CSV table of C-alpha atoms and ligand atoms in Angstrom, one decimal:
chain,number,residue,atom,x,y,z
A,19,UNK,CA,12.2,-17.4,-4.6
A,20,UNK,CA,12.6,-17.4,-0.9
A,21,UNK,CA,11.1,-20.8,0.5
A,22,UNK,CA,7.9,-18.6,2.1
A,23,UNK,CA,7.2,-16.9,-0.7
A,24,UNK,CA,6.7,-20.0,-2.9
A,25,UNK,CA,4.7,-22.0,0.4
A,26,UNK,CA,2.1,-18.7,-0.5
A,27,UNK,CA,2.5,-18.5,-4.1
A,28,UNK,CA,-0.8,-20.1,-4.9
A,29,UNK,CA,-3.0,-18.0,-2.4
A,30,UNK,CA,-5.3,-15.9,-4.1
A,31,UNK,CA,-3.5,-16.3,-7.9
A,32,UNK,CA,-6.0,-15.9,-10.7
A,33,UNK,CA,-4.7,-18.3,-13.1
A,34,UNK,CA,-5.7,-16.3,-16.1
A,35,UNK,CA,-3.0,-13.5,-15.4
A,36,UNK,CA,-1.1,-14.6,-13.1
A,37,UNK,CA,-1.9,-12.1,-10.7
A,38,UNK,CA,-2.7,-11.9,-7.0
A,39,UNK,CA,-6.0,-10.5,-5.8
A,40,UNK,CA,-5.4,-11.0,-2.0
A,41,UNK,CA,-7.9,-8.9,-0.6
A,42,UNK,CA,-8.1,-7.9,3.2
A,43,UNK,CA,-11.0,-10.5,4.8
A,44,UNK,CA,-11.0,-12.6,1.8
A,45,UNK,CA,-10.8,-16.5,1.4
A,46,UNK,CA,-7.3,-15.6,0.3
A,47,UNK,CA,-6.6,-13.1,3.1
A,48,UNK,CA,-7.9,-15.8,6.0
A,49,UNK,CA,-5.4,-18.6,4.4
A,50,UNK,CA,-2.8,-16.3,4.5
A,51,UNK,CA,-3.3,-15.9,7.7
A,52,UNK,CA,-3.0,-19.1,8.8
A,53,UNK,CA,0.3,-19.0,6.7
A,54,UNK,CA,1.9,-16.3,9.2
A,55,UNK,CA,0.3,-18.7,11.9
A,56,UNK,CA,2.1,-21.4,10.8
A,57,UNK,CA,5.4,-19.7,9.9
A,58,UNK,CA,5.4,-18.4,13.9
A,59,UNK,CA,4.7,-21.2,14.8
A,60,UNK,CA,7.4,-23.7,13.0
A,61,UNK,CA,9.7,-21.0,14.8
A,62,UNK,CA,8.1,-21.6,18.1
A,63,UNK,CA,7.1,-18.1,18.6
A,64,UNK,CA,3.6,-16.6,19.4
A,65,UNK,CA,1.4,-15.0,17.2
A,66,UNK,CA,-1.9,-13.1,17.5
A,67,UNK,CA,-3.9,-10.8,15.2
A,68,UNK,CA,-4.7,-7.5,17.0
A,69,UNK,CA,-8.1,-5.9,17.2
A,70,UNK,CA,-7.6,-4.1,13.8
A,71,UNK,CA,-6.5,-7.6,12.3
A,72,UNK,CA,-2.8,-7.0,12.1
A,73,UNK,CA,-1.1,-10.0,12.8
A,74,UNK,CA,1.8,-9.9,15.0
A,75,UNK,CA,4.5,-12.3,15.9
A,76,UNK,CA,6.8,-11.7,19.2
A,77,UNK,CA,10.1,-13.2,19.4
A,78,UNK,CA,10.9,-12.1,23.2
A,79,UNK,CA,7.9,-10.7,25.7
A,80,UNK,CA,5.5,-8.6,23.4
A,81,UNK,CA,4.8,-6.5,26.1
A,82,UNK,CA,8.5,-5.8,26.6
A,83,UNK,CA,10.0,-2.3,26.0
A,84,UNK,CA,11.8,-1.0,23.5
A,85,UNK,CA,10.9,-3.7,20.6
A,86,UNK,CA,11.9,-3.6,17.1
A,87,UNK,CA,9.6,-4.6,14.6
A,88,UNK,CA,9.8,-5.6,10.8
A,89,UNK,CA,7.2,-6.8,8.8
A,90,UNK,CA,5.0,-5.5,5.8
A,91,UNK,CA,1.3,-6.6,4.4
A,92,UNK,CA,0.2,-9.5,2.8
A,93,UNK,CA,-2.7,-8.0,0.5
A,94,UNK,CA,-2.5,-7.1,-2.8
A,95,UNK,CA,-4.0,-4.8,-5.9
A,96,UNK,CA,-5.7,-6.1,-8.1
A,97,UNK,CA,-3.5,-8.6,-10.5
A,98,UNK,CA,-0.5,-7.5,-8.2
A,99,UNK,CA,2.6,-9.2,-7.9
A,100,UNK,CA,4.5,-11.7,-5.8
A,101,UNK,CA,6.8,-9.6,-3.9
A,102,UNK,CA,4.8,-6.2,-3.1
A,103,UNK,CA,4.3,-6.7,0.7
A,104,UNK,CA,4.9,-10.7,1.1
A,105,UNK,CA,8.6,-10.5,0.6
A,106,UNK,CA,9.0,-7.6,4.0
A,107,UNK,CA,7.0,-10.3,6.1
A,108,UNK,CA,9.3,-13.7,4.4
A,109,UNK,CA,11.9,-12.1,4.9
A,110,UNK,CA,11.2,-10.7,8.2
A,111,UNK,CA,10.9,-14.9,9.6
A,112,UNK,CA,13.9,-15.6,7.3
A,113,UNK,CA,15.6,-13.0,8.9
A,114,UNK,CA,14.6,-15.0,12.9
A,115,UNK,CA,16.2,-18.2,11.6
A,116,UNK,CA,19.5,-16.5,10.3
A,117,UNK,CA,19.5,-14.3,13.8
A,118,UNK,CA,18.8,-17.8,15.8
A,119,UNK,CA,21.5,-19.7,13.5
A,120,UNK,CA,24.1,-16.8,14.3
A,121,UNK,CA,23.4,-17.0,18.1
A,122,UNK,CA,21.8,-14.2,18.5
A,123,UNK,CA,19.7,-13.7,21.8
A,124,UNK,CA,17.8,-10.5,21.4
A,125,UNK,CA,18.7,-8.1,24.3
A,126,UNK,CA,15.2,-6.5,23.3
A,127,UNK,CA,11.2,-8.1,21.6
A,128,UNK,CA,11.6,-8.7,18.2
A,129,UNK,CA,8.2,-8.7,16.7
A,130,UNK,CA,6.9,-9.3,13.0
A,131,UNK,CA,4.2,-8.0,11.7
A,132,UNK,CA,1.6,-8.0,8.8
A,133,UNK,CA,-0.2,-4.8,8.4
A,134,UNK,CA,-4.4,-5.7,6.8
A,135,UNK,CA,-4.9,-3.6,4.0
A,136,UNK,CA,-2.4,-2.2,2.9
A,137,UNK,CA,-3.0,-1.5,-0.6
A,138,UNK,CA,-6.6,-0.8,0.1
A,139,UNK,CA,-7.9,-2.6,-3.1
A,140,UNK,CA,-10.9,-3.4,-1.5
A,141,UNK,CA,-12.1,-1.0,0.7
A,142,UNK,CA,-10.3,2.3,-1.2
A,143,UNK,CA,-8.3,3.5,1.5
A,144,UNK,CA,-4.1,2.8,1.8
A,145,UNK,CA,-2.8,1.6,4.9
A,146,UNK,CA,-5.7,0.8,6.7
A,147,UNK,CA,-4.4,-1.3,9.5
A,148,UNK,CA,-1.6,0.5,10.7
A,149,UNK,CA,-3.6,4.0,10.1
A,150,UNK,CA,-6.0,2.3,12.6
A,151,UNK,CA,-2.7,1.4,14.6
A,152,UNK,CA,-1.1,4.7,15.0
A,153,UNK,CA,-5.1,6.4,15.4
A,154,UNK,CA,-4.5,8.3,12.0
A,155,UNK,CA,-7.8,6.9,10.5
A,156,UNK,CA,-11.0,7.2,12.7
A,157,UNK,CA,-12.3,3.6,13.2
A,158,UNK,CA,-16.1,4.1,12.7
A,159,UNK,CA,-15.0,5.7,9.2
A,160,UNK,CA,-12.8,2.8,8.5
A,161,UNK,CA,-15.5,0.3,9.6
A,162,UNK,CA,-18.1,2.0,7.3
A,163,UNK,CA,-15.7,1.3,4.3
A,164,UNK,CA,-17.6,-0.5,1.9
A,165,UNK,CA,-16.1,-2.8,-1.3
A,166,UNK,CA,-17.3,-3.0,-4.7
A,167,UNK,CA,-20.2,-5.4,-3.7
A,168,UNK,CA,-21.0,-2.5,-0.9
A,169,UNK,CA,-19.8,-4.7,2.1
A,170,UNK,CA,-17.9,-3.0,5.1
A,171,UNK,CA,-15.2,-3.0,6.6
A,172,UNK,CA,-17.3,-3.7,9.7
A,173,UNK,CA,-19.6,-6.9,8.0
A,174,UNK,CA,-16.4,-8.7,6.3
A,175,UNK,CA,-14.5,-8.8,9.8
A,176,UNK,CA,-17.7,-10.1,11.3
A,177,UNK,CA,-17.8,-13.3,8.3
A,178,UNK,CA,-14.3,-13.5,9.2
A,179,UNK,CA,-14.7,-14.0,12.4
A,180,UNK,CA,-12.9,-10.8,13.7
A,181,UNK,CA,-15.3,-8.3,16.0
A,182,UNK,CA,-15.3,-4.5,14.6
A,183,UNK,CA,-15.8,-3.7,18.2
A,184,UNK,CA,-12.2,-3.9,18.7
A,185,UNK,CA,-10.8,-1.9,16.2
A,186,UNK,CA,-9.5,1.1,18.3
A,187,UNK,CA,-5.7,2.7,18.1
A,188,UNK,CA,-3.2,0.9,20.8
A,189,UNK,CA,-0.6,3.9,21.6
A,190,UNK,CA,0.9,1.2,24.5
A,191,UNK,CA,2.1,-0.6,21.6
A,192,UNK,CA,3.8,1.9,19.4
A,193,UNK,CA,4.9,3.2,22.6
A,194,UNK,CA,6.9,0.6,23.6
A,195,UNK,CA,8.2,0.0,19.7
A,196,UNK,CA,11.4,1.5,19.3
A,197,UNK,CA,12.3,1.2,15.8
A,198,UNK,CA,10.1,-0.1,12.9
A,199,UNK,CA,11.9,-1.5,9.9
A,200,UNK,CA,10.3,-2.6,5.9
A,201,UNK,CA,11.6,-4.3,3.4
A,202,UNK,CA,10.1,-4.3,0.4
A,203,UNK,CA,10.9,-4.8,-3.1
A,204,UNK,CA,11.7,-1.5,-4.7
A,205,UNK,CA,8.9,-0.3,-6.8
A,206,UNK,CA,11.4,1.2,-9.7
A,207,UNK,CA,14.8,1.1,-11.4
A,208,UNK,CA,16.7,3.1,-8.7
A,209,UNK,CA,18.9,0.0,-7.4
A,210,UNK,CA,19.2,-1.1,-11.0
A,211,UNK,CA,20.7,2.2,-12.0
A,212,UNK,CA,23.0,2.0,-9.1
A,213,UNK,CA,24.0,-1.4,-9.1
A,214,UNK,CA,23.3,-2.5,-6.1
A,215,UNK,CA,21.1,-5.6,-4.8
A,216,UNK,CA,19.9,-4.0,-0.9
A,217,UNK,CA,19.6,0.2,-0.4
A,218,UNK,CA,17.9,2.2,2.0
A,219,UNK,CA,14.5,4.4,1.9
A,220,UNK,CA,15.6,8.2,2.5
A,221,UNK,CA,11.3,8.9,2.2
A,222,UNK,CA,8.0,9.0,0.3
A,223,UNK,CA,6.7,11.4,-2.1
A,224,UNK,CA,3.6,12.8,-0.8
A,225,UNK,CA,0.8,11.1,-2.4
A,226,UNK,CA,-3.0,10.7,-2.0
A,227,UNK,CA,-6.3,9.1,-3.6
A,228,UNK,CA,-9.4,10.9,-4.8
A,229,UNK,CA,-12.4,10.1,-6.2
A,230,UNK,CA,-13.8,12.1,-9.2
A,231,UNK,CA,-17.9,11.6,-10.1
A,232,UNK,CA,-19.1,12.8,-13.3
A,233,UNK,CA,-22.8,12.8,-13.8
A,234,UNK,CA,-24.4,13.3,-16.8
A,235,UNK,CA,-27.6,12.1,-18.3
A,236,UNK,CA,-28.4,8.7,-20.0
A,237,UNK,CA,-29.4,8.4,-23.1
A,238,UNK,CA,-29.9,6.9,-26.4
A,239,UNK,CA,-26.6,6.5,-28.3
A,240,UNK,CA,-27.8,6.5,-31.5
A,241,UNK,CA,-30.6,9.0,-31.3
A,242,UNK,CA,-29.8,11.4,-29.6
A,243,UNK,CA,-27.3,14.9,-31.5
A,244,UNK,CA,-24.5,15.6,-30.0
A,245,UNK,CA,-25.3,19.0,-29.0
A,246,UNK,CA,-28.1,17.5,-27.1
A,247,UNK,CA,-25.9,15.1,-24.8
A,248,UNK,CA,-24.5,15.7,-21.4
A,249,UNK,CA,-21.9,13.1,-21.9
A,250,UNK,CA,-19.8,12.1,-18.5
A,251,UNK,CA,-17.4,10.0,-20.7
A,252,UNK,CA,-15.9,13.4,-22.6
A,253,UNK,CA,-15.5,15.6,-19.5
A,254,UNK,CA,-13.7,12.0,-17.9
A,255,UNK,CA,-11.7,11.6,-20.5
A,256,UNK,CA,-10.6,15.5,-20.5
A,257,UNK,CA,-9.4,15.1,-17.1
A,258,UNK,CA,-7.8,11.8,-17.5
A,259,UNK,CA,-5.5,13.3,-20.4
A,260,UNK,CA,-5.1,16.9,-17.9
A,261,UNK,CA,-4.1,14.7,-15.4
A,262,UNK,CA,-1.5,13.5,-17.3
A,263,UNK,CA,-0.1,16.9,-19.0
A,264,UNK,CA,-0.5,18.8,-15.5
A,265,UNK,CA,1.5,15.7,-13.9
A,266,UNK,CA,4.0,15.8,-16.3
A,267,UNK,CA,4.3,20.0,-15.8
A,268,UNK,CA,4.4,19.8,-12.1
A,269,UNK,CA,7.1,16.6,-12.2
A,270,UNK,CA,5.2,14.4,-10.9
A,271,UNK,CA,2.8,11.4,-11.8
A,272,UNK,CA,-1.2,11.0,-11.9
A,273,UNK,CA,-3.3,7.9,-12.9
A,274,UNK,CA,-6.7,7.3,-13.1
A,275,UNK,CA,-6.3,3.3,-13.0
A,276,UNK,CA,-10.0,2.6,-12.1
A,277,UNK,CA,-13.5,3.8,-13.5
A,278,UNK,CA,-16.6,3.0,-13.2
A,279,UNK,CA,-19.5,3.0,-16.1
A,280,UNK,CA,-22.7,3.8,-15.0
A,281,UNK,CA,-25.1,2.0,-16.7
A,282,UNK,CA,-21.9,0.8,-19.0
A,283,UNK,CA,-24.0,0.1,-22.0
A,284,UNK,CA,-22.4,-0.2,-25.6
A,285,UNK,CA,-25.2,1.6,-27.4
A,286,UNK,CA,-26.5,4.2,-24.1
A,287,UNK,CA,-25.0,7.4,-23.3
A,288,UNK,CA,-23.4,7.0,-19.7
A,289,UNK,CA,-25.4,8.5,-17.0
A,290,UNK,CA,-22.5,9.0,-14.7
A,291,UNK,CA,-18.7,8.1,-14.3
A,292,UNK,CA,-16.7,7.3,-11.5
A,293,UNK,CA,-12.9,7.5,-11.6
A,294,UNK,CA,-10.1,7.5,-9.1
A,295,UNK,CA,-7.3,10.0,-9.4
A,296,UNK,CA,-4.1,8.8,-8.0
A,297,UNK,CA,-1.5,11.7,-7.8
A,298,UNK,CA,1.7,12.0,-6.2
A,299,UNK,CA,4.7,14.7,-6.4
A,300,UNK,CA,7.9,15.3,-4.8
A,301,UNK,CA,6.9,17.8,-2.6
A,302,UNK,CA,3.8,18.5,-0.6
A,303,UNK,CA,3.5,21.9,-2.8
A,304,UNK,CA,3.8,20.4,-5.9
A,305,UNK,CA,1.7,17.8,-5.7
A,306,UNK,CA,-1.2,20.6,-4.3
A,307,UNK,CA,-0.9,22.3,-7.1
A,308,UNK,CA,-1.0,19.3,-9.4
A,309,UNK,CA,-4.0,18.3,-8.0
A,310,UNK,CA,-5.8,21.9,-7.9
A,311,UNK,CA,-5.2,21.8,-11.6
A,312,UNK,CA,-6.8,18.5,-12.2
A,313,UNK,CA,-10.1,19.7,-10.7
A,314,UNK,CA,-9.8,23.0,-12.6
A,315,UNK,CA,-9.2,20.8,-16.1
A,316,UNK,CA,-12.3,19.0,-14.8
A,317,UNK,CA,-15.0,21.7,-13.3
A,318,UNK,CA,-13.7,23.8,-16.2
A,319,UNK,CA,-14.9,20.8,-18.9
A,320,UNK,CA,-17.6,19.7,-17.1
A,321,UNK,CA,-19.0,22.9,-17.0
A,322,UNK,CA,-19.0,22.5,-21.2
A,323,UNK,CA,-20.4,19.3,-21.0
A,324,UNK,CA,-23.4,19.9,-18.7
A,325,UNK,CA,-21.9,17.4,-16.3
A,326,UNK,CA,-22.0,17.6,-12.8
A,327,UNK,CA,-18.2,17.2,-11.1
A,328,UNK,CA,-18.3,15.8,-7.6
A,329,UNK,CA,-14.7,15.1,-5.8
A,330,UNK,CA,-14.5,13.4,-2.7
A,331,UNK,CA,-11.0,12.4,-0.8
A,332,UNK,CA,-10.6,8.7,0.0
A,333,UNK,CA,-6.6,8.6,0.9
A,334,UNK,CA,-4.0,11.5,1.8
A,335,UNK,CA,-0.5,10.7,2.7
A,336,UNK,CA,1.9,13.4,3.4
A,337,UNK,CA,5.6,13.9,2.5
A,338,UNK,CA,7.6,11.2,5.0
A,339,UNK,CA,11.3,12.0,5.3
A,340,UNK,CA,12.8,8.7,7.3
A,341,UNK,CA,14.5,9.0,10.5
A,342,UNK,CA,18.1,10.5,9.1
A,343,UNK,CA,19.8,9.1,12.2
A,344,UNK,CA,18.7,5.7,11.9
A,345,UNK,CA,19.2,5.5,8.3
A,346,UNK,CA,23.4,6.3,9.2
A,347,UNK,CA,23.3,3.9,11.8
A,348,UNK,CA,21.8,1.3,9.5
A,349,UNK,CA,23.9,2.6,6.4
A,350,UNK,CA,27.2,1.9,8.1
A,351,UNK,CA,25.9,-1.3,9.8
A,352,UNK,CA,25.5,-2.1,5.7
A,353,UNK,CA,29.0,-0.5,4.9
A,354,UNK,CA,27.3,2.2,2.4
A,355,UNK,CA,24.5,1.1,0.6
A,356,UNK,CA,22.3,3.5,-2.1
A,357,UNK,CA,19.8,5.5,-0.2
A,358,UNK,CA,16.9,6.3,-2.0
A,359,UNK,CA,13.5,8.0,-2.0
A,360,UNK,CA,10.2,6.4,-3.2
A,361,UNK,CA,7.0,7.8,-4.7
A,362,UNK,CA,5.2,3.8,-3.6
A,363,UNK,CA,3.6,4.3,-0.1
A,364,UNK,CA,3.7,2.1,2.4
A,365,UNK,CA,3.0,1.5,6.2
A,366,UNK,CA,6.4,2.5,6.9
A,367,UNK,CA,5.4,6.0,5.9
A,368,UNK,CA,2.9,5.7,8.5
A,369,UNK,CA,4.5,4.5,11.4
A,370,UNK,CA,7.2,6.9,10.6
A,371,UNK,CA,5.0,9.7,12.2
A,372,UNK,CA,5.3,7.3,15.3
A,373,UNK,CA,8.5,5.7,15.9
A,374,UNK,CA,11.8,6.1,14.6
A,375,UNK,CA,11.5,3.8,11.2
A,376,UNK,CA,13.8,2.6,7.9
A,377,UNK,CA,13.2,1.0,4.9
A,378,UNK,CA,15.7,-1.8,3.0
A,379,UNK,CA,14.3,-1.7,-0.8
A,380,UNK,CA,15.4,-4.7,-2.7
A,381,UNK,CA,16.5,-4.9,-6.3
A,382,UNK,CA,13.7,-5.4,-8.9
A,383,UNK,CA,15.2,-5.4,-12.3
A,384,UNK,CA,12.6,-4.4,-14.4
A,385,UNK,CA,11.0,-1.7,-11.7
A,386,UNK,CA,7.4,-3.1,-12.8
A,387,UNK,CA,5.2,-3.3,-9.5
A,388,UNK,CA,1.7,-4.1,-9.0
A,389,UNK,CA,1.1,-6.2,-11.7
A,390,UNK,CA,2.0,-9.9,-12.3
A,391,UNK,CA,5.3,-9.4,-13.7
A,392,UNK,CA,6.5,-8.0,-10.5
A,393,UNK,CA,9.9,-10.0,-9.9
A,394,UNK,CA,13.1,-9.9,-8.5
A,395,UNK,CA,16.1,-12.4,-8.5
A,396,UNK,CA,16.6,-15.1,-5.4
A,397,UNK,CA,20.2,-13.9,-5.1
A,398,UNK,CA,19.0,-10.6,-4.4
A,399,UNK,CA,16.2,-11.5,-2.5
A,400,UNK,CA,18.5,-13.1,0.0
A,401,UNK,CA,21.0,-9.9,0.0
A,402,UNK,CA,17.8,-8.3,1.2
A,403,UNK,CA,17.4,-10.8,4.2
A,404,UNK,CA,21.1,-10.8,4.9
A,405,UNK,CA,21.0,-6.9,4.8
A,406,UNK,CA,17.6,-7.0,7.4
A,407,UNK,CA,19.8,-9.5,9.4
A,408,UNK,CA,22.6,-7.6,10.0
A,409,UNK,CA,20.1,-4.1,10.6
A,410,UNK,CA,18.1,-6.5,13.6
A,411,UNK,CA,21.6,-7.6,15.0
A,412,UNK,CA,22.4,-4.3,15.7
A,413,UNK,CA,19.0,-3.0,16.2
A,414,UNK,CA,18.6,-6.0,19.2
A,415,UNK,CA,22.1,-5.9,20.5
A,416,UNK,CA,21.5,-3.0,22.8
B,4,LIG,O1,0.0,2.6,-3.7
B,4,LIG,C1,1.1,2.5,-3.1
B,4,LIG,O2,2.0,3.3,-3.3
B,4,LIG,C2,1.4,1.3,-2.3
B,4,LIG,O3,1.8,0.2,-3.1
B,4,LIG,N1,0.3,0.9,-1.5
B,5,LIG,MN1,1.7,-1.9,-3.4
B,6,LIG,MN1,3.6,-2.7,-0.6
């Protein structure tokens, strides 16, 4: 495990599974923090979070022009893994020492970065800092976000210490960015399949985040006949197994990892159910259809069970192809590594609306993300920050 990864590995672990629940403003976000402080600062190089709370590190003059930056998040899911995020922003500082111990002096800013909220495990919506970055998320939405305890966005930057007032887009930045570039652990078997430790990201599967309500009426579970129940847990369960078979038909993948039991009682009749669809397809067309069938499965059932169906968006992320002419550049600098696509979303599929952007996957061998079995082998993990060296040398040589 790369020597930063293992300084971290005890921030925000729950003991009991082994997991990570590093959560953006958290006690375990905030020591994180002062990780990437620290790290930038061993190397002598400046660090600053921005008004949205991404922390940045600049090798060269931040305000210089035509930067490249590499970095990734440090927040997790719920019981995520190791690697998902921290090992793009480890090996991004790994990758300063190896450019410094080859002698190389950047002919242009080098800056890493750690994007807040990636996942969006706590306030439900992916990508959230550099959405605020790039001005593809409208701040006062963001900063009405609220958690599972019904804090915002807005009140846990204030207990952080961070002011909501300055949570605003900064085009000057991702103007004068020139090429973004992610690692990130692959989140699948594709390198496995090919053999190879390090390949490159050809794009995303669009994907997006919904939540389904399902409200029915409370009441007694023993007393009440069936044909006298409006039960929410039937018409979620309908649409949870729909989900599934439409997914499967349109070649895709849906999951409703989350609910929530309203009153959750072992011997009441729900009152109302809320779930969260996660759907994704290879194509934007196929994963609208996918999804127009899941409501259909679900107004169609509710409308059976006397429950009402409410659907709300949280998270859309459309198809990202990656710039094709700075993945040749970086697949030759790399001699011909496996490029591949990835149905895992990441802020690289948000700055790639912006600036001209790549992504280095490295090997996992079992594919398992987002849970704490996540892994992937220290020889590997340093062919990954070998690879990212050799993609900044070039990248900062002219
Ligand atoms: O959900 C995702 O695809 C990513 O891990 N945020
Ligand atoms: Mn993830
Ligand atoms: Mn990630």
């Amino acid at each position: 495990m790369l020597a930063g990864l293992r300084e971290i590995s005890a921030i925000g672990r729950d003991p009991s599974t082994g997991g990570y629940r590093r959560y953006a403003w958290s006690a375990a976000d905030l020591a994180l923090r002062e990780w990437f402080g620290g790290a930038a600062t061993q190397r002598g190089i400046a660090w600053h979070a921005d008004g949205i709370g991404n922390l940045w590190a600049w090798w060269g003059d931040e305000l210089g022009p035509g930067a490249v930056v590499t970095g990734s998040h440090l927040d997790s899911v719920p019981d995520g893994g190791a690697f998902d995020g921290p090992l793009g922003v480890v090996s991004a500082f790994c990758a300063v020492d190896e450019l410094r111990a080859r002698g190389v002096t950047p002919a242009r800013p080098l800056g890493v970065v750690a994007f807040v909220e990636e996942e969006g495990a706590r306030f439900g919506v992916a990508c959230v800092g550099s959405r605020l970055l790039t001005g593809s998320l409208d701040p006062d939405r963001a900063l009405g976000l609220t958690d599972a305890d019904g804090v915002s966005l807005a009140e846990a930057m204030r207990s952080a210490g961070a002011d909501p007032a300055e949570v605003r887009p900064d085009p000057a930045l991702l103007a004068r960015i020139a090429t973004y570039v992610e690692l990130h652990i692959e989140q699948g078997r594709g390198l496995v399949e090919h053999g190879a430790p390090v390949g490159l990201g050809t794009g995303i599967w669009p994907h997006g985040r919904w939540r389904y309500r399902f409200t029915g009426e409370a009441n007694h579970a023993g007393t009440t006949r069936l044909g006298d129940r409006c039960d929410p847990m039937l018409t979620y369960a309908h649409t949870v197994l729909s989900a599934r078979k439409r997914a499967r038909l349109a070649g895709g993948v849906a999951t409703f990892g989350r609910v929530l039991v309203r009153p959750n009682g072992s011997n009441a009749i729900a009152s109302a159910i809320d779930g969260w669809l996660d759907a994704r397809a290879p194509d934007q067309p196929s994963l609208g259809h996918l999804v127009a069938e899941i409501e259909r499965a679900a107004f169609e059932r509710g409308r059976r069970d006397r429950v009402e169906v409410g659907i709300s968006v949280e998270s859309q992320t459309p198809a990202v192809e990656f710039d094709a002419g700075l993945r040749q550049r970086l697949g030759s600098v790399l001699g011909g590594v496996p490029a591949l696509p990835t149905g895992a979303g990441h802020d690289a599929g948000v700055l790639a609306g912006h600036v001209p952007t790549a992504m280095l996957f490295v090997r996992n061998p079992t594919g398992i993300s987002h849970s704490p079995a996540e892994h992937a082998e220290d020889a590997d993990c340093v062919a990954g920050v070998l690879a990212l060296v050799d993609v900044l040398a070039d990248l900062l040589a002219r």
